[in-house]
């Protein structure tokens, strides 16, 4: 088998020419083996119909294997020549031929320096894309935090609205007055609770 990778031919055919030749070789080997087995079975049947035949099946098998080895050797010799012809004349793309997808290279040839510049520009674009992707992730995370803060702010505003409504119910329209009223009532409730706890402790002691 040829060691030339023939990558351009593989781009056109969708498989390497060496793979094609290998499949042809394996297919012929399988076919030769099947034919030899069929011939052997026919010979054995013919010998069964001959009375007093001294040729045994073991001898037939040895002759079959010998014939198979001879045919395989001849085929390997011919196949090597056929492979060279196919790889050089049939499955090879001439060096002056470009595939349709590579026509742009003919119209816009690119030297080694230009190729290196393009390669460097591609790397810079990839890095810029990664940076922008990270920045986008950070912005999304910040947006989620802002949503949480907004939700808490809405809760706080709703609480203030409730306090203001409570103040109106008590006859105070100013929010500060409402807050002072609620703080005063809260202190009164705390004093009542403390008094109840002291009285409960005194009753337990007595």
JSON list of N, CA and C in Angstrom, two decimals, residues 122-188:
[
{"chain": "A", "resi": 122, "resn": "UNK", "atom": "N", "xyz": [-7.03, 35.59, 13.01]},
{"chain": "A", "resi": 122, "resn": "UNK", "atom": "CA", "xyz": [-8.05, 34.64, 13.47]},
{"chain": "A", "resi": 122, "resn": "UNK", "atom": "C", "xyz": [-7.90, 34.39, 14.97]},
{"chain": "A", "resi": 123, "resn": "UNK", "atom": "N", "xyz": [-6.66, 34.23, 15.43]},
{"chain": "A", "resi": 123, "resn": "UNK", "atom": "CA", "xyz": [-6.43, 34.00, 16.86]},
{"chain": "A", "resi": 123, "resn": "UNK", "atom": "C", "xyz": [-6.88, 35.19, 17.68]},
{"chain": "A", "resi": 124, "resn": "UNK", "atom": "N", "xyz": [-6.60, 36.42, 17.17]},
{"chain": "A", "resi": 124, "resn": "UNK", "atom": "CA", "xyz": [-7.03, 37.62, 17.89]},
{"chain": "A", "resi": 124, "resn": "UNK", "atom": "C", "xyz": [-8.55, 37.71, 17.95]},
{"chain": "A", "resi": 125, "resn": "UNK", "atom": "N", "xyz": [-9.21, 37.37, 16.85]},
{"chain": "A", "resi": 125, "resn": "UNK", "atom": "CA", "xyz": [-10.68, 37.39, 16.84]},
{"chain": "A", "resi": 125, "resn": "UNK", "atom": "C", "xyz": [-11.25, 36.35, 17.81]},
{"chain": "A", "resi": 126, "resn": "UNK", "atom": "N", "xyz": [-10.60, 35.19, 17.87]},
{"chain": "A", "resi": 126, "resn": "UNK", "atom": "CA", "xyz": [-11.06, 34.16, 18.80]},
{"chain": "A", "resi": 126, "resn": "UNK", "atom": "C", "xyz": [-10.91, 34.63, 20.24]},
{"chain": "A", "resi": 127, "resn": "UNK", "atom": "N", "xyz": [-9.78, 35.29, 20.56]},
{"chain": "A", "resi": 127, "resn": "UNK", "atom": "CA", "xyz": [-9.59, 35.81, 21.91]},
{"chain": "A", "resi": 127, "resn": "UNK", "atom": "C", "xyz": [-10.60, 36.91, 22.23]},
{"chain": "A", "resi": 128, "resn": "UNK", "atom": "N", "xyz": [-10.86, 37.77, 21.22]},
{"chain": "A", "resi": 128, "resn": "UNK", "atom": "CA", "xyz": [-11.84, 38.84, 21.43]},
{"chain": "A", "resi": 128, "resn": "UNK", "atom": "C", "xyz": [-13.23, 38.25, 21.67]},
{"chain": "A", "resi": 129, "resn": "UNK", "atom": "N", "xyz": [-13.53, 37.20, 20.93]},
{"chain": "A", "resi": 129, "resn": "UNK", "atom": "CA", "xyz": [-14.84, 36.55, 21.11]},
{"chain": "A", "resi": 129, "resn": "UNK", "atom": "C", "xyz": [-14.95, 35.95, 22.52]},
{"chain": "A", "resi": 130, "resn": "UNK", "atom": "N", "xyz": [-13.86, 35.31, 22.97]},
{"chain": "A", "resi": 130, "resn": "UNK", "atom": "CA", "xyz": [-13.89, 34.74, 24.32]},
{"chain": "A", "resi": 130, "resn": "UNK", "atom": "C", "xyz": [-14.05, 35.83, 25.38]},
{"chain": "A", "resi": 131, "resn": "UNK", "atom": "N", "xyz": [-13.36, 36.97, 25.17]},
{"chain": "A", "resi": 131, "resn": "UNK", "atom": "CA", "xyz": [-13.47, 38.08, 26.13]},
{"chain": "A", "resi": 131, "resn": "UNK", "atom": "C", "xyz": [-14.89, 38.62, 26.17]},
{"chain": "A", "resi": 132, "resn": "UNK", "atom": "N", "xyz": [-15.48, 38.82, 24.98]},
{"chain": "A", "resi": 132, "resn": "UNK", "atom": "CA", "xyz": [-16.85, 39.32, 24.92]},
{"chain": "A", "resi": 132, "resn": "UNK", "atom": "C", "xyz": [-17.83, 38.30, 25.52]},
{"chain": "A", "resi": 133, "resn": "UNK", "atom": "N", "xyz": [-17.57, 37.02, 25.33]},
{"chain": "A", "resi": 133, "resn": "UNK", "atom": "CA", "xyz": [-18.45, 36.01, 25.91]},
{"chain": "A", "resi": 133, "resn": "UNK", "atom": "C", "xyz": [-18.38, 36.05, 27.44]},
{"chain": "A", "resi": 134, "resn": "UNK", "atom": "N", "xyz": [-17.15, 36.22, 27.97]},
{"chain": "A", "resi": 134, "resn": "UNK", "atom": "CA", "xyz": [-17.02, 36.33, 29.43]},
{"chain": "A", "resi": 134, "resn": "UNK", "atom": "C", "xyz": [-17.71, 37.59, 29.96]},
{"chain": "A", "resi": 135, "resn": "UNK", "atom": "N", "xyz": [-17.55, 38.70, 29.20]},
{"chain": "A", "resi": 135, "resn": "UNK", "atom": "CA", "xyz": [-18.22, 39.94, 29.62]},
{"chain": "A", "resi": 135, "resn": "UNK", "atom": "C", "xyz": [-19.73, 39.78, 29.58]},
{"chain": "A", "resi": 136, "resn": "UNK", "atom": "N", "xyz": [-20.23, 39.09, 28.58]},
{"chain": "A", "resi": 136, "resn": "UNK", "atom": "CA", "xyz": [-21.68, 38.85, 28.50]},
{"chain": "A", "resi": 136, "resn": "UNK", "atom": "C", "xyz": [-22.16, 38.03, 29.69]},
{"chain": "A", "resi": 137, "resn": "UNK", "atom": "N", "xyz": [-21.39, 37.01, 30.06]},
{"chain": "A", "resi": 137, "resn": "UNK", "atom": "CA", "xyz": [-21.77, 36.21, 31.23]},
{"chain": "A", "resi": 137, "resn": "UNK", "atom": "C", "xyz": [-21.80, 37.06, 32.50]},
{"chain": "A", "resi": 138, "resn": "UNK", "atom": "N", "xyz": [-20.80, 37.97, 32.62]},
{"chain": "A", "resi": 138, "resn": "UNK", "atom": "CA", "xyz": [-20.77, 38.84, 33.79]},
{"chain": "A", "resi": 138, "resn": "UNK", "atom": "C", "xyz": [-21.98, 39.77, 33.81]},
{"chain": "A", "resi": 139, "resn": "UNK", "atom": "N", "xyz": [-22.34, 40.30, 32.63]},
{"chain": "A", "resi": 139, "resn": "UNK", "atom": "CA", "xyz": [-23.51, 41.18, 32.55]},
{"chain": "A", "resi": 139, "resn": "UNK", "atom": "C", "xyz": [-24.79, 40.43, 32.90]},
{"chain": "A", "resi": 140, "resn": "UNK", "atom": "N", "xyz": [-24.89, 39.18, 32.44]},
{"chain": "A", "resi": 140, "resn": "UNK", "atom": "CA", "xyz": [-26.08, 38.40, 32.77]},
{"chain": "A", "resi": 140, "resn": "UNK", "atom": "C", "xyz": [-26.17, 38.14, 34.28]},
{"chain": "A", "resi": 141, "resn": "UNK", "atom": "N", "xyz": [-25.00, 37.86, 34.89]},
{"chain": "A", "resi": 141, "resn": "UNK", "atom": "CA", "xyz": [-25.00, 37.64, 36.33]},
{"chain": "A", "resi": 141, "resn": "UNK", "atom": "C", "xyz": [-25.40, 38.91, 37.08]},
{"chain": "A", "resi": 142, "resn": "UNK", "atom": "N", "xyz": [-24.87, 40.07, 36.60]},
{"chain": "A", "resi": 142, "resn": "UNK", "atom": "CA", "xyz": [-25.23, 41.34, 37.22]},
{"chain": "A", "resi": 142, "resn": "UNK", "atom": "C", "xyz": [-26.72, 41.64, 37.04]},
{"chain": "A", "resi": 143, "resn": "UNK", "atom": "N", "xyz": [-27.26, 41.29, 35.88]},
{"chain": "A", "resi": 143, "resn": "UNK", "atom": "CA", "xyz": [-28.68, 41.50, 35.63]},
{"chain": "A", "resi": 143, "resn": "UNK", "atom": "C", "xyz": [-29.53, 40.66, 36.58]},
{"chain": "A", "resi": 144, "resn": "UNK", "atom": "N", "xyz": [-29.11, 39.43, 36.85]},
{"chain": "A", "resi": 144, "resn": "UNK", "atom": "CA", "xyz": [-29.84, 38.60, 37.80]},
{"chain": "A", "resi": 144, "resn": "UNK", "atom": "C", "xyz": [-29.81, 39.21, 39.19]},
{"chain": "A", "resi": 145, "resn": "UNK", "atom": "N", "xyz": [-28.65, 39.77, 39.57]},
{"chain": "A", "resi": 145, "resn": "UNK", "atom": "CA", "xyz": [-28.54, 40.42, 40.88]},
{"chain": "A", "resi": 145, "resn": "UNK", "atom": "C", "xyz": [-29.47, 41.64, 40.95]},
{"chain": "A", "resi": 146, "resn": "UNK", "atom": "N", "xyz": [-29.52, 42.40, 39.83]},
{"chain": "A", "resi": 146, "resn": "UNK", "atom": "CA", "xyz": [-30.40, 43.56, 39.80]},
{"chain": "A", "resi": 146, "resn": "UNK", "atom": "C", "xyz": [-31.86, 43.15, 39.94]},
{"chain": "A", "resi": 147, "resn": "UNK", "atom": "N", "xyz": [-32.23, 42.02, 39.34]},
{"chain": "A", "resi": 147, "resn": "UNK", "atom": "CA", "xyz": [-33.60, 41.53, 39.47]},
{"chain": "A", "resi": 147, "resn": "UNK", "atom": "C", "xyz": [-33.92, 41.22, 40.93]},
{"chain": "A", "resi": 148, "resn": "UNK", "atom": "N", "xyz": [-32.96, 40.61, 41.62]},
{"chain": "A", "resi": 148, "resn": "UNK", "atom": "CA", "xyz": [-33.17, 40.29, 43.04]},
{"chain": "A", "resi": 148, "resn": "UNK", "atom": "C", "xyz": [-33.33, 41.56, 43.86]},
{"chain": "A", "resi": 149, "resn": "UNK", "atom": "N", "xyz": [-32.44, 42.56, 43.58]},
{"chain": "A", "resi": 149, "resn": "UNK", "atom": "CA", "xyz": [-32.51, 43.82, 44.32]},
{"chain": "A", "resi": 149, "resn": "UNK", "atom": "C", "xyz": [-33.84, 44.53, 44.04]},
{"chain": "A", "resi": 150, "resn": "UNK", "atom": "N", "xyz": [-34.29, 44.51, 42.79]},
{"chain": "A", "resi": 150, "resn": "UNK", "atom": "CA", "xyz": [-35.56, 45.14, 42.44]},
{"chain": "A", "resi": 150, "resn": "UNK", "atom": "C", "xyz": [-36.72, 44.47, 43.17]},
{"chain": "A", "resi": 151, "resn": "UNK", "atom": "N", "xyz": [-36.65, 43.13, 43.26]},
{"chain": "A", "resi": 151, "resn": "UNK", "atom": "CA", "xyz": [-37.72, 42.42, 43.96]},
{"chain": "A", "resi": 151, "resn": "UNK", "atom": "C", "xyz": [-37.75, 42.83, 45.44]},
{"chain": "A", "resi": 152, "resn": "UNK", "atom": "N", "xyz": [-36.57, 42.94, 46.06]},
{"chain": "A", "resi": 152, "resn": "UNK", "atom": "CA", "xyz": [-36.53, 43.37, 47.47]},
{"chain": "A", "resi": 152, "resn": "UNK", "atom": "C", "xyz": [-37.00, 44.81, 47.61]},
{"chain": "A", "resi": 153, "resn": "UNK", "atom": "N", "xyz": [-36.64, 45.65, 46.62]},
{"chain": "A", "resi": 153, "resn": "UNK", "atom": "CA", "xyz": [-37.08, 47.04, 46.67]},
{"chain": "A", "resi": 153, "resn": "UNK", "atom": "C", "xyz": [-38.60, 47.14, 46.57]},
{"chain": "A", "resi": 154, "resn": "UNK", "atom": "N", "xyz": [-39.19, 46.31, 45.70]},
{"chain": "A", "resi": 154, "resn": "UNK", "atom": "CA", "xyz": [-40.66, 46.30, 45.60]},
{"chain": "A", "resi": 154, "resn": "UNK", "atom": "C", "xyz": [-41.29, 45.89, 46.93]},
{"chain": "A", "resi": 155, "resn": "UNK", "atom": "N", "xyz": [-40.68, 44.88, 47.58]},
{"chain": "A", "resi": 155, "resn": "UNK", "atom": "CA", "xyz": [-41.21, 44.46, 48.88]},
{"chain": "A", "resi": 155, "resn": "UNK", "atom": "C", "xyz": [-41.13, 45.60, 49.91]},
{"chain": "A", "resi": 156, "resn": "UNK", "atom": "N", "xyz": [-39.99, 46.33, 49.88]},
{"chain": "A", "resi": 156, "resn": "UNK", "atom": "CA", "xyz": [-39.84, 47.44, 50.83]},
{"chain": "A", "resi": 156, "resn": "UNK", "atom": "C", "xyz": [-40.86, 48.54, 50.55]},
{"chain": "A", "resi": 157, "resn": "UNK", "atom": "N", "xyz": [-41.03, 48.87, 49.27]},
{"chain": "A", "resi": 157, "resn": "UNK", "atom": "CA", "xyz": [-42.02, 49.89, 48.91]},
{"chain": "A", "resi": 157, "resn": "UNK", "atom": "C", "xyz": [-43.43, 49.46, 49.30]},
{"chain": "A", "resi": 158, "resn": "UNK", "atom": "N", "xyz": [-43.72, 48.17, 49.11]},
{"chain": "A", "resi": 158, "resn": "UNK", "atom": "CA", "xyz": [-45.03, 47.68, 49.50]},
{"chain": "A", "resi": 158, "resn": "UNK", "atom": "C", "xyz": [-45.23, 47.79, 51.00]},
{"chain": "A", "resi": 159, "resn": "UNK", "atom": "N", "xyz": [-44.15, 47.53, 51.75]},
{"chain": "A", "resi": 159, "resn": "UNK", "atom": "CA", "xyz": [-44.23, 47.67, 53.22]},
{"chain": "A", "resi": 159, "resn": "UNK", "atom": "C", "xyz": [-44.49, 49.13, 53.61]},
{"chain": "A", "resi": 160, "resn": "UNK", "atom": "N", "xyz": [-43.79, 50.06, 52.92]},
{"chain": "A", "resi": 160, "resn": "UNK", "atom": "CA", "xyz": [-44.01, 51.47, 53.21]},
{"chain": "A", "resi": 160, "resn": "UNK", "atom": "C", "xyz": [-45.45, 51.87, 52.89]},
{"chain": "A", "resi": 161, "resn": "UNK", "atom": "N", "xyz": [-45.98, 51.34, 51.78]},
{"chain": "A", "resi": 161, "resn": "UNK", "atom": "CA", "xyz": [-47.37, 51.63, 51.42]},
{"chain": "A", "resi": 161, "resn": "UNK", "atom": "C", "xyz": [-48.32, 51.13, 52.51]},
{"chain": "A", "resi": 162, "resn": "UNK", "atom": "N", "xyz": [-48.04, 49.94, 53.04]},
{"chain": "A", "resi": 162, "resn": "UNK", "atom": "CA", "xyz": [-48.88, 49.40, 54.10]},
{"chain": "A", "resi": 162, "resn": "UNK", "atom": "C", "xyz": [-48.80, 50.27, 55.36]},
{"chain": "A", "resi": 163, "resn": "UNK", "atom": "N", "xyz": [-47.57, 50.72, 55.66]},
{"chain": "A", "resi": 163, "resn": "UNK", "atom": "CA", "xyz": [-47.42, 51.57, 56.83]},
{"chain": "A", "resi": 163, "resn": "UNK", "atom": "C", "xyz": [-48.17, 52.88, 56.66]},
{"chain": "A", "resi": 164, "resn": "UNK", "atom": "N", "xyz": [-48.07, 53.46, 55.45]},
{"chain": "A", "resi": 164, "resn": "UNK", "atom": "CA", "xyz": [-48.76, 54.71, 55.19]},
{"chain": "A", "resi": 164, "resn": "UNK", "atom": "C", "xyz": [-50.28, 54.54, 55.27]},
{"chain": "A", "resi": 165, "resn": "UNK", "atom": "N", "xyz": [-50.77, 53.42, 54.73]},
{"chain": "A", "resi": 165, "resn": "UNK", "atom": "CA", "xyz": [-52.21, 53.15, 54.81]},
{"chain": "A", "resi": 165, "resn": "UNK", "atom": "C", "xyz": [-52.65, 52.96, 56.25]},
{"chain": "A", "resi": 166, "resn": "UNK", "atom": "N", "xyz": [-51.77, 52.28, 57.02]},
{"chain": "A", "resi": 166, "resn": "UNK", "atom": "CA", "xyz": [-52.10, 52.10, 58.44]},
{"chain": "A", "resi": 166, "resn": "UNK", "atom": "C", "xyz": [-52.16, 53.44, 59.16]},
{"chain": "A", "resi": 167, "resn": "UNK", "atom": "N", "xyz": [-51.24, 54.35, 58.77]},
{"chain": "A", "resi": 167, "resn": "UNK", "atom": "CA", "xyz": [-51.25, 55.67, 59.39]},
{"chain": "A", "resi": 167, "resn": "UNK", "atom": "C", "xyz": [-52.51, 56.44, 59.04]},
{"chain": "A", "resi": 168, "resn": "UNK", "atom": "N", "xyz": [-52.96, 56.32, 57.82]},
{"chain": "A", "resi": 168, "resn": "UNK", "atom": "CA", "xyz": [-54.19, 56.99, 57.42]},
{"chain": "A", "resi": 168, "resn": "UNK", "atom": "C", "xyz": [-55.38, 56.45, 58.20]},
{"chain": "A", "resi": 169, "resn": "UNK", "atom": "N", "xyz": [-55.36, 55.14, 58.42]},
{"chain": "A", "resi": 169, "resn": "UNK", "atom": "CA", "xyz": [-56.46, 54.56, 59.19]},
{"chain": "A", "resi": 169, "resn": "UNK", "atom": "C", "xyz": [-56.49, 55.11, 60.62]},
{"chain": "A", "resi": 170, "resn": "UNK", "atom": "N", "xyz": [-55.28, 55.47, 61.11]},
{"chain": "A", "resi": 170, "resn": "UNK", "atom": "CA", "xyz": [-55.22, 56.00, 62.46]},
{"chain": "A", "resi": 170, "resn": "UNK", "atom": "C", "xyz": [-55.37, 57.53, 62.50]},
{"chain": "A", "resi": 171, "resn": "UNK", "atom": "N", "xyz": [-55.60, 58.12, 61.35]},
{"chain": "A", "resi": 171, "resn": "UNK", "atom": "CA", "xyz": [-55.83, 59.56, 61.30]},
{"chain": "A", "resi": 171, "resn": "UNK", "atom": "C", "xyz": [-54.58, 60.38, 61.09]},
{"chain": "A", "resi": 172, "resn": "UNK", "atom": "N", "xyz": [-53.44, 59.75, 60.72]},
{"chain": "A", "resi": 172, "resn": "UNK", "atom": "CA", "xyz": [-52.20, 60.49, 60.45]},
{"chain": "A", "resi": 172, "resn": "UNK", "atom": "C", "xyz": [-51.89, 60.35, 58.97]},
{"chain": "A", "resi": 173, "resn": "UNK", "atom": "N", "xyz": [-51.71, 61.50, 58.32]},
{"chain": "A", "resi": 173, "resn": "UNK", "atom": "CA", "xyz": [-51.44, 61.46, 56.88]},
{"chain": "A", "resi": 173, "resn": "UNK", "atom": "C", "xyz": [-49.97, 61.48, 56.56]},
{"chain": "A", "resi": 174, "resn": "UNK", "atom": "N", "xyz": [-49.16, 61.99, 57.50]},
{"chain": "A", "resi": 174, "resn": "UNK", "atom": "CA", "xyz": [-47.73, 62.07, 57.24]},
{"chain": "A", "resi": 174, "resn": "UNK", "atom": "C", "xyz": [-47.09, 60.72, 57.53]},
{"chain": "A", "resi": 175, "resn": "UNK", "atom": "N", "xyz": [-46.16, 60.33, 56.67]},
{"chain": "A", "resi": 175, "resn": "UNK", "atom": "CA", "xyz": [-45.52, 59.02, 56.85]},
{"chain": "A", "resi": 175, "resn": "UNK", "atom": "C", "xyz": [-44.66, 58.98, 58.11]},
{"chain": "A", "resi": 176, "resn": "UNK", "atom": "N", "xyz": [-44.00, 60.09, 58.40]},
{"chain": "A", "resi": 176, "resn": "UNK", "atom": "CA", "xyz": [-43.16, 60.12, 59.61]},
{"chain": "A", "resi": 176, "resn": "UNK", "atom": "C", "xyz": [-44.02, 59.97, 60.87]},
{"chain": "A", "resi": 177, "resn": "UNK", "atom": "N", "xyz": [-45.15, 60.67, 60.83]},
{"chain": "A", "resi": 177, "resn": "UNK", "atom": "CA", "xyz": [-46.05, 60.54, 61.98]},
{"chain": "A", "resi": 177, "resn": "UNK", "atom": "C", "xyz": [-46.57, 59.11, 62.12]},
{"chain": "A", "resi": 178, "resn": "UNK", "atom": "N", "xyz": [-46.84, 58.47, 60.95]},
{"chain": "A", "resi": 178, "resn": "UNK", "atom": "CA", "xyz": [-47.31, 57.09, 60.98]},
{"chain": "A", "resi": 178, "resn": "UNK", "atom": "C", "xyz": [-46.24, 56.17, 61.55]},
{"chain": "A", "resi": 179, "resn": "UNK", "atom": "N", "xyz": [-45.00, 56.41, 61.12]},
{"chain": "A", "resi": 179, "resn": "UNK", "atom": "CA", "xyz": [-43.91, 55.57, 61.61]},
{"chain": "A", "resi": 179, "resn": "UNK", "atom": "C", "xyz": [-43.71, 55.77, 63.11]},
{"chain": "A", "resi": 180, "resn": "UNK", "atom": "N", "xyz": [-43.80, 57.03, 63.56]},
{"chain": "A", "resi": 180, "resn": "UNK", "atom": "CA", "xyz": [-43.66, 57.30, 64.99]},
{"chain": "A", "resi": 180, "resn": "UNK", "atom": "C", "xyz": [-44.79, 56.66, 65.76]},
{"chain": "A", "resi": 181, "resn": "UNK", "atom": "N", "xyz": [-46.00, 56.70, 65.21]},
{"chain": "A", "resi": 181, "resn": "UNK", "atom": "CA", "xyz": [-47.14, 56.07, 65.85]},
{"chain": "A", "resi": 181, "resn": "UNK", "atom": "C", "xyz": [-46.94, 54.57, 65.99]},
{"chain": "A", "resi": 182, "resn": "UNK", "atom": "N", "xyz": [-46.44, 53.94, 64.92]},
{"chain": "A", "resi": 182, "resn": "UNK", "atom": "CA", "xyz": [-46.22, 52.50, 64.97]},
{"chain": "A", "resi": 182, "resn": "UNK", "atom": "C", "xyz": [-45.12, 52.13, 65.96]},
{"chain": "A", "resi": 183, "resn": "UNK", "atom": "N", "xyz": [-44.05, 52.97, 66.01]},
{"chain": "A", "resi": 183, "resn": "UNK", "atom": "CA", "xyz": [-42.97, 52.70, 66.96]},
{"chain": "A", "resi": 183, "resn": "UNK", "atom": "C", "xyz": [-43.50, 52.83, 68.39]},
{"chain": "A", "resi": 184, "resn": "UNK", "atom": "N", "xyz": [-44.33, 53.86, 68.62]},
{"chain": "A", "resi": 184, "resn": "UNK", "atom": "CA", "xyz": [-44.89, 54.06, 69.97]},
{"chain": "A", "resi": 184, "resn": "UNK", "atom": "C", "xyz": [-45.76, 52.87, 70.37]},
{"chain": "A", "resi": 185, "resn": "UNK", "atom": "N", "xyz": [-46.61, 52.41, 69.44]},
{"chain": "A", "resi": 185, "resn": "UNK", "atom": "CA", "xyz": [-47.46, 51.27, 69.75]},
{"chain": "A", "resi": 185, "resn": "UNK", "atom": "C", "xyz": [-46.63, 50.00, 69.96]},
{"chain": "A", "resi": 186, "resn": "UNK", "atom": "N", "xyz": [-45.56, 49.91, 69.18]},
{"chain": "A", "resi": 186, "resn": "UNK", "atom": "CA", "xyz": [-44.70, 48.73, 69.33]},
{"chain": "A", "resi": 186, "resn": "UNK", "atom": "C", "xyz": [-44.06, 48.71, 70.71]},
{"chain": "A", "resi": 187, "resn": "UNK", "atom": "N", "xyz": [-43.64, 49.91, 71.18]},
{"chain": "A", "resi": 187, "resn": "UNK", "atom": "CA", "xyz": [-43.04, 49.98, 72.51]},
{"chain": "A", "resi": 187, "resn": "UNK", "atom": "C", "xyz": [-44.07, 49.64, 73.59]},
{"chain": "A", "resi": 188, "resn": "UNK", "atom": "N", "xyz": [-45.32, 50.14, 73.40]},
{"chain": "A", "resi": 188, "resn": "UNK", "atom": "CA", "xyz": [-46.38, 49.83, 74.37]},
{"chain": "A", "resi": 188, "resn": "UNK", "atom": "C", "xyz": [-46.62, 48.32, 74.44]}
]
